[in-house]
PDB file of C-alpha atoms in Angstrom:
ATOM      1  CA  CYS A 134       0.117   0.017   0.165  1.00  0.00           C
ATOM      2  CA  ILE A 135       2.657   2.481   0.872  1.00  0.00           C
ATOM      3  CA  ARG A 136       5.066   1.439  -1.778  1.00  0.00           C
ATOM      4  CA  ASP A 137       2.462   1.673  -4.127  1.00  0.00           C
ATOM      5  CA  SER A 138       2.105   5.011  -3.373  1.00  0.00           C
ATOM      6  CA  VAL A 139       5.530   6.094  -2.734  1.00  0.00           C
ATOM      7  CA  ASN A 140       5.973   4.746  -6.648  1.00  0.00           C
ATOM      8  CA  ILE A 141       2.977   6.843  -7.712  1.00  0.00           C
ATOM      9  CA  LEU A 142       4.401   9.794  -5.903  1.00  0.00           C
ATOM     10  CA  HIS A 143       8.019   9.370  -7.561  1.00  0.00           C
ATOM     11  CA  SER A 144       6.485   9.104 -11.167  1.00  0.00           C
ATOM     12  CA  GLN A 145       4.424  12.746 -10.263  1.00  0.00           C
ATOM     13  CA  LYS A 146       6.306  15.322 -11.875  1.00  0.00           C
ATOM     14  CA  ASN A 147       5.967  19.413 -10.140  1.00  0.00           C
ATOM     15  CA  ILE A 148       4.146  17.666  -6.968  1.00  0.00           C
ATOM     16  CA  SER A 149       4.759  19.682  -4.237  1.00  0.00           C
ATOM     17  CA  ILE A 150       6.528  18.548  -0.920  1.00  0.00           C
ATOM     18  CA  GLU A 151       3.331  19.233   0.918  1.00  0.00           C
ATOM     19  CA  ASP A 152       1.108  16.895  -1.020  1.00  0.00           C
ATOM     20  CA  VAL A 153       3.938  14.409  -0.850  1.00  0.00           C
ATOM     21  CA  SER A 154       3.202  14.666   2.782  1.00  0.00           C
ATOM     22  CA  ILE A 155      -0.426  14.702   2.441  1.00  0.00           C
ATOM     23  CA  ARG A 156      -0.389  11.091  -0.140  1.00  0.00           C
ATOM     24  CA  ILE A 157       2.183   9.419   2.573  1.00  0.00           C
ATOM     25  CA  ARG A 158      -0.286  10.339   5.353  1.00  0.00           C
ATOM     26  CA  ALA A 159      -3.373   8.826   3.789  1.00  0.00           C
ATOM     27  CA  ALA A 160      -0.977   5.638   2.665  1.00  0.00           C
ATOM     28  CA  LEU A 161      -0.004   5.307   6.825  1.00  0.00           C
ATOM     29  CA  LYS A 162      -3.458   5.831   7.645  1.00  0.00           C
ATOM     30  CA  GLN A 163      -4.844   3.417   5.383  1.00  0.00           C
ATOM     31  CA  GLY A 164      -1.973   0.391   5.817  1.00  0.00           C
ATOM     32  CA  SER A 165      -2.253   1.084   9.307  1.00  0.00           C
ATOM     33  CA  VAL A 166      -6.593   0.600   8.990  1.00  0.00           C
ATOM     34  CA  ARG A 167      -6.225  -2.257   7.026  1.00  0.00           C
ATOM     35  CA  ALA A 168      -3.412  -3.922   9.276  1.00  0.00           C
ATOM     36  CA  VAL A 169      -5.507  -3.587  12.619  1.00  0.00           C
ATOM     37  CA  ASP A 170      -8.909  -4.662  10.847  1.00  0.00           C
ATOM     38  CA  LEU A 171      -7.234  -7.493   9.982  1.00  0.00           C
ATOM     39  CA  ALA A 172      -5.580  -8.568  13.013  1.00  0.00           C
ATOM     40  CA  HIS A 173      -8.671  -7.561  14.971  1.00  0.00           C
ATOM     41  CA  LYS A 174     -10.626 -10.586  12.840  1.00  0.00           C
ATOM     42  CA  LYS A 175     -11.322 -13.719  15.015  1.00  0.00           C
ATOM     43  CA  ASN A 176      -8.373 -16.211  14.852  1.00  0.00           C
ATOM     44  CA  GLU A 177      -6.104 -14.008  13.065  1.00  0.00           C
ATOM     45  CA  PHE A 178      -3.355 -14.157  15.349  1.00  0.00           C
ATOM     46  CA  THR A 179      -3.290 -17.966  15.775  1.00  0.00           C
ATOM     47  CA  ASN A 180      -3.830 -18.412  11.850  1.00  0.00           C
ATOM     48  CA  ASN A 181      -1.290 -15.892  11.123  1.00  0.00           C
ATOM     49  CA  LYS A 182       2.594 -17.035  11.710  1.00  0.00           C
ATOM     50  CA  HIS A 183       3.679 -13.734  11.407  1.00  0.00           C
ATOM     51  CA  ILE A 184       1.150 -12.421  14.035  1.00  0.00           C
ATOM     52  CA  ARG A 185       1.182 -15.238  15.988  1.00  0.00           C
ATOM     53  CA  ILE A 186       1.943 -15.326  19.801  1.00  0.00           C
ATOM     54  CA  THR A 187       3.765 -18.376  21.146  1.00  0.00           C
ATOM     55  CA  PHE A 188       4.671 -19.684  24.330  1.00  0.00           C
ATOM     56  CA  PRO A 189       6.678 -17.091  26.092  1.00  0.00           C
ATOM     57  CA  SER A 190      10.737 -17.526  25.159  1.00  0.00           C
ATOM     58  CA  GLU A 191      11.734 -16.783  28.485  1.00  0.00           C
ATOM     59  CA  ALA A 192       9.535 -19.757  29.856  1.00  0.00           C
ATOM     60  CA  SER A 193      11.080 -21.811  27.843  1.00  0.00           C
ATOM     61  CA  VAL A 194      12.337 -24.246  30.046  1.00  0.00           C
ATOM     62  CA  MET A 195       9.269 -24.401  31.848  1.00  0.00           C
ATOM     63  CA  LYS A 196       7.990 -25.066  28.615  1.00  0.00           C
ATOM     64  CA  ASN A 197       9.973 -28.136  28.118  1.00  0.00           C
ATOM     65  CA  ILE A 198       9.487 -29.501  30.816  1.00  0.00           C
ATOM     66  CA  LEU A 199       5.719 -29.126  30.944  1.00  0.00           C
ATOM     67  CA  LEU A 200       5.725 -30.917  27.740  1.00  0.00           C
ATOM     68  CA  LYS A 201       7.489 -33.534  28.899  1.00  0.00           C
ATOM     69  CA  VAL A 202       5.077 -34.466  31.774  1.00  0.00           C
ATOM     70  CA  GLY A 203       2.352 -34.558  28.829  1.00  0.00           C
ATOM     71  CA  MET A 204       0.707 -30.878  29.222  1.00  0.00           C
ATOM     72  CA  LYS A 205       0.781 -30.114  25.601  1.00  0.00           C
ATOM     73  CA  ASN A 206      -2.673 -29.507  25.124  1.00  0.00           C
ATOM     74  CA  GLU A 207      -2.392 -26.847  28.105  1.00  0.00           C
ATOM     75  CA  ILE A 208       0.582 -25.208  26.305  1.00  0.00           C
ATOM     76  CA  ILE A 209      -1.115 -25.176  22.587  1.00  0.00           C
ATOM     77  CA  LYS A 210      -4.405 -23.802  25.039  1.00  0.00           C
ATOM     78  CA  MET A 211      -1.991 -21.328  26.905  1.00  0.00           C
ATOM     79  CA  GLU A 212      -0.828 -20.126  23.396  1.00  0.00           C
ATOM     80  CA  LYS A 213      -4.759 -19.443  22.382  1.00  0.00           C
ATOM     81  CA  LYS A 214      -6.085 -17.739  24.438  1.00  0.00           C
ATOM     82  CA  MET A 215      -2.772 -14.909  24.287  1.00  0.00           C
ATOM     83  CA  ASN A 216      -3.777 -14.879  20.764  1.00  0.00           C
ATOM     84  CA  VAL A 217      -7.658 -14.062  21.273  1.00  0.00           C
ATOM     85  CA  ALA A 218      -6.176 -11.781  23.852  1.00  0.00           C
ATOM     86  CA  ALA A 219      -4.130 -10.222  21.501  1.00  0.00           C
ATOM     87  CA  GLU A 220      -7.169 -10.123  18.879  1.00  0.00           C
ATOM     88  CA  MET A 221      -9.219  -8.187  21.536  1.00  0.00           C
ATOM     89  CA  ALA A 222      -6.718  -5.302  22.302  1.00  0.00           C
ATOM     90  CA  SER A 223      -5.403  -5.042  18.611  1.00  0.00           C
ATOM     91  CA  GLY A 224      -8.592  -2.963  17.551  1.00  0.00           C
ATOM     92  CA  LYS A 225      -7.501  -0.485  20.226  1.00  0.00           C
ATOM     93  CA  ALA A 226      -4.239   0.415  18.102  1.00  0.00           C
ATOM     94  CA  ILE A 227      -5.638   2.492  16.001  1.00  0.00           C
ATOM     95  CA  ASP A 228      -5.799   5.847  17.874  1.00  0.00           C
ATOM     96  CA  ILE A 229      -2.104   5.187  18.393  1.00  0.00           C
ATOM     97  CA  LEU A 230      -1.397   5.077  14.538  1.00  0.00           C
ATOM     98  CA  LEU A 231      -3.310   7.428  13.813  1.00  0.00           C
ATOM     99  CA  LYS A 232      -2.441  10.257  16.306  1.00  0.00           C
ATOM    100  CA  SER A 233       1.701   9.187  15.590  1.00  0.00           C
ATOM    101  CA  ILE A 234       0.546   9.043  11.321  1.00  0.00           C
ATOM    102  CA  ASN A 235      -0.859  13.001  12.438  1.00  0.00           C
ATOM    103  CA  GLN A 236       2.272  13.538  13.199  1.00  0.00           C
ATOM    104  CA  LEU A 237       4.080  12.622  10.226  1.00  0.00           C
ATOM    105  CA  SER A 238       6.492  16.213   9.541  1.00  0.00           C
ATOM    106  CA  ILE A 239       7.031  17.086   5.930  1.00  0.00           C
ATOM    107  CA  SER A 240      10.382  16.362   6.067  1.00  0.00           C
ATOM    108  CA  GLN A 241       9.512  12.589   7.514  1.00  0.00           C
ATOM    109  CA  ALA A 242       7.201  12.426   5.066  1.00  0.00           C
ATOM    110  CA  VAL A 243      10.136  13.303   1.961  1.00  0.00           C
ATOM    111  CA  GLU A 244      12.580  10.521   4.116  1.00  0.00           C
ATOM    112  CA  ILE A 245       9.763   8.401   3.956  1.00  0.00           C
ATOM    113  CA  LEU A 246       9.419   8.515   0.103  1.00  0.00           C
ATOM    114  CA  ASN A 247      12.967   8.563  -0.595  1.00  0.00           C
ATOM    115  CA  GLY A 248      13.738   5.782   1.953  1.00  0.00           C
ATOM    116  CA  ASP A 249      14.328   2.626   1.449  1.00  0.00           C
ATOM    117  CA  ASP A 250      11.317  -0.170   1.338  1.00  0.00           C
ATOM    118  CA  ASN A 251      11.025  -0.390   4.781  1.00  0.00           C
ATOM    119  CA  ALA A 252      10.977   3.502   5.527  1.00  0.00           C
ATOM    120  CA  ALA A 253       7.434   3.806   6.042  1.00  0.00           C
ATOM    121  CA  THR A 254       7.845   0.658   8.912  1.00  0.00           C
ATOM    122  CA  ASN A 255      10.396   2.032  10.725  1.00  0.00           C
ATOM    123  CA  TYR A 256       8.929   5.374  10.929  1.00  0.00           C
ATOM    124  CA  MET A 257       5.923   3.803  13.189  1.00  0.00           C
ATOM    125  CA  LYS A 258       7.895   1.222  14.664  1.00  0.00           C
ATOM    126  CA  SER A 259      10.498   4.704  16.004  1.00  0.00           C
ATOM    127  CA  ASN A 260       7.293   6.497  16.900  1.00  0.00           C
ATOM    128  CA  CYS A 261       4.521   4.325  18.075  1.00  0.00           C
ATOM    129  CA  GLU A 262       6.218   1.429  19.718  1.00  0.00           C
ATOM    130  CA  LYS A 263       6.753   3.365  23.214  1.00  0.00           C
ATOM    131  CA  SER A 264       3.592   4.312  22.799  1.00  0.00           C
ATOM    132  CA  LEU A 265       1.832   1.082  21.676  1.00  0.00           C
ATOM    133  CA  PHE A 266       3.804  -0.680  24.999  1.00  0.00           C
ATOM    134  CA  LEU A 267       2.686   2.305  27.574  1.00  0.00           C
ATOM    135  CA  GLY A 268      -0.883   2.326  25.837  1.00  0.00           C
ATOM    136  CA  PHE A 269      -1.165  -1.423  25.712  1.00  0.00           C
ATOM    137  CA  LYS A 270      -0.276  -2.595  28.917  1.00  0.00           C
ATOM    138  CA  PRO A 271      -3.572  -1.507  30.801  1.00  0.00           C
ATOM    139  CA  ILE A 272      -5.733  -2.410  27.850  1.00  0.00           C
ATOM    140  CA  ILE A 273      -3.114  -6.115  27.691  1.00  0.00           C
ATOM    141  CA  ASN A 274      -4.202  -6.676  31.885  1.00  0.00           C
ATOM    142  CA  GLN A 275      -7.659  -6.560  30.738  1.00  0.00           C
ATOM    143  CA  VAL A 276      -8.140  -8.078  27.837  1.00  0.00           C
ATOM    144  CA  MET A 277      -6.117 -10.972  29.414  1.00  0.00           C
ATOM    145  CA  ASN A 278      -8.220 -11.742  32.395  1.00  0.00           C
ATOM    146  CA  GLN A 279     -11.417 -11.149  30.007  1.00  0.00           C
ATOM    147  CA  SER A 280      -9.681 -14.441  28.237  1.00  0.00           C
ATOM    148  CA  ASP A 281      -8.569 -15.805  31.003  1.00  0.00           C
ATOM    149  CA  SER A 282      -5.326 -15.983  29.876  1.00  0.00           C
ATOM    150  CA  LYS A 283      -3.743 -15.069  33.432  1.00  0.00           C
ATOM    151  CA  LYS A 284      -6.082 -17.712  35.471  1.00  0.00           C
ATOM    152  CA  HIS A 285      -4.405 -20.423  33.045  1.00  0.00           C
ATOM    153  CA  TRP A 286      -0.577 -18.936  33.143  1.00  0.00           C
ATOM    154  CA  ASN A 287      -1.240 -19.116  36.706  1.00  0.00           C
ATOM    155  CA  PHE A 288      -2.359 -22.773  36.484  1.00  0.00           C
ATOM    156  CA  LEU A 289       0.734 -24.132  34.163  1.00  0.00           C
ATOM    157  CA  ILE A 290       2.821 -22.245  37.205  1.00  0.00           C
ATOM    158  CA  LYS A 291       1.469 -23.620  39.774  1.00  0.00           C
ATOM    159  CA  LYS A 292       2.019 -27.118  37.370  1.00  0.00           C
ATOM    160  CA  TYR A 293       5.273 -26.648  36.913  1.00  0.00           C
ATOM    161  CA  ASN A 294       6.185 -25.671  40.236  1.00  0.00           C
ATOM    162  CA  ARG A 295       4.680 -28.563  41.793  1.00  0.00           C
ATOM    163  CA  ILE A 296       7.521 -30.830  39.570  1.00  0.00           C
ATOM    164  CA  PRO A 297      10.167 -32.220  41.629  1.00  0.00           C
ATOM    165  CA  TYR A 298      13.865 -30.486  40.932  1.00  0.00           C
ATOM    166  CA  THR A 299      12.836 -27.984  38.930  1.00  0.00           C
ATOM    167  CA  LYS A 300      13.274 -24.252  39.419  1.00  0.00           C
ATOM    168  CA  GLU A 301      10.477 -22.494  41.097  1.00  0.00           C
ATOM    169  CA  ILE A 302       9.088 -19.547  39.441  1.00  0.00           C
TER     170      ILE A 302
END
């Protein structure tokens, strides 16, 4: 979407810097709305390998031991609950993304226009990552409670901590 817009802008002559900024902003908005709408759909996180949330890597020891004691279904259930929580929360991202897009300066728009293929992505990441993290933390907590993710996580920790010779979590 953004790359197509950039290619069109490059092909046009006598286009003003202000018009570049307006068109880049519009393309970013369109792409953001499309991405959020897609991520917010049922089973999108679970079925999309690019955004799917897996068991936390920091807990890989726990996961491996739980798998060895026959808790594969519980691990799968936990991952499903985390992805459902992400789907529920993802709809809230659009406000944060649009705020950042609206703050795009003319010089930043020109940088995106003249930048690499991932210039727009890099802009969004550098300008939204902190806001998304801070804005999503309370949302994720609320949604994880609604989807029983925290409850299931605590269940897995209790099961793990009961296994002899494991380091308690």
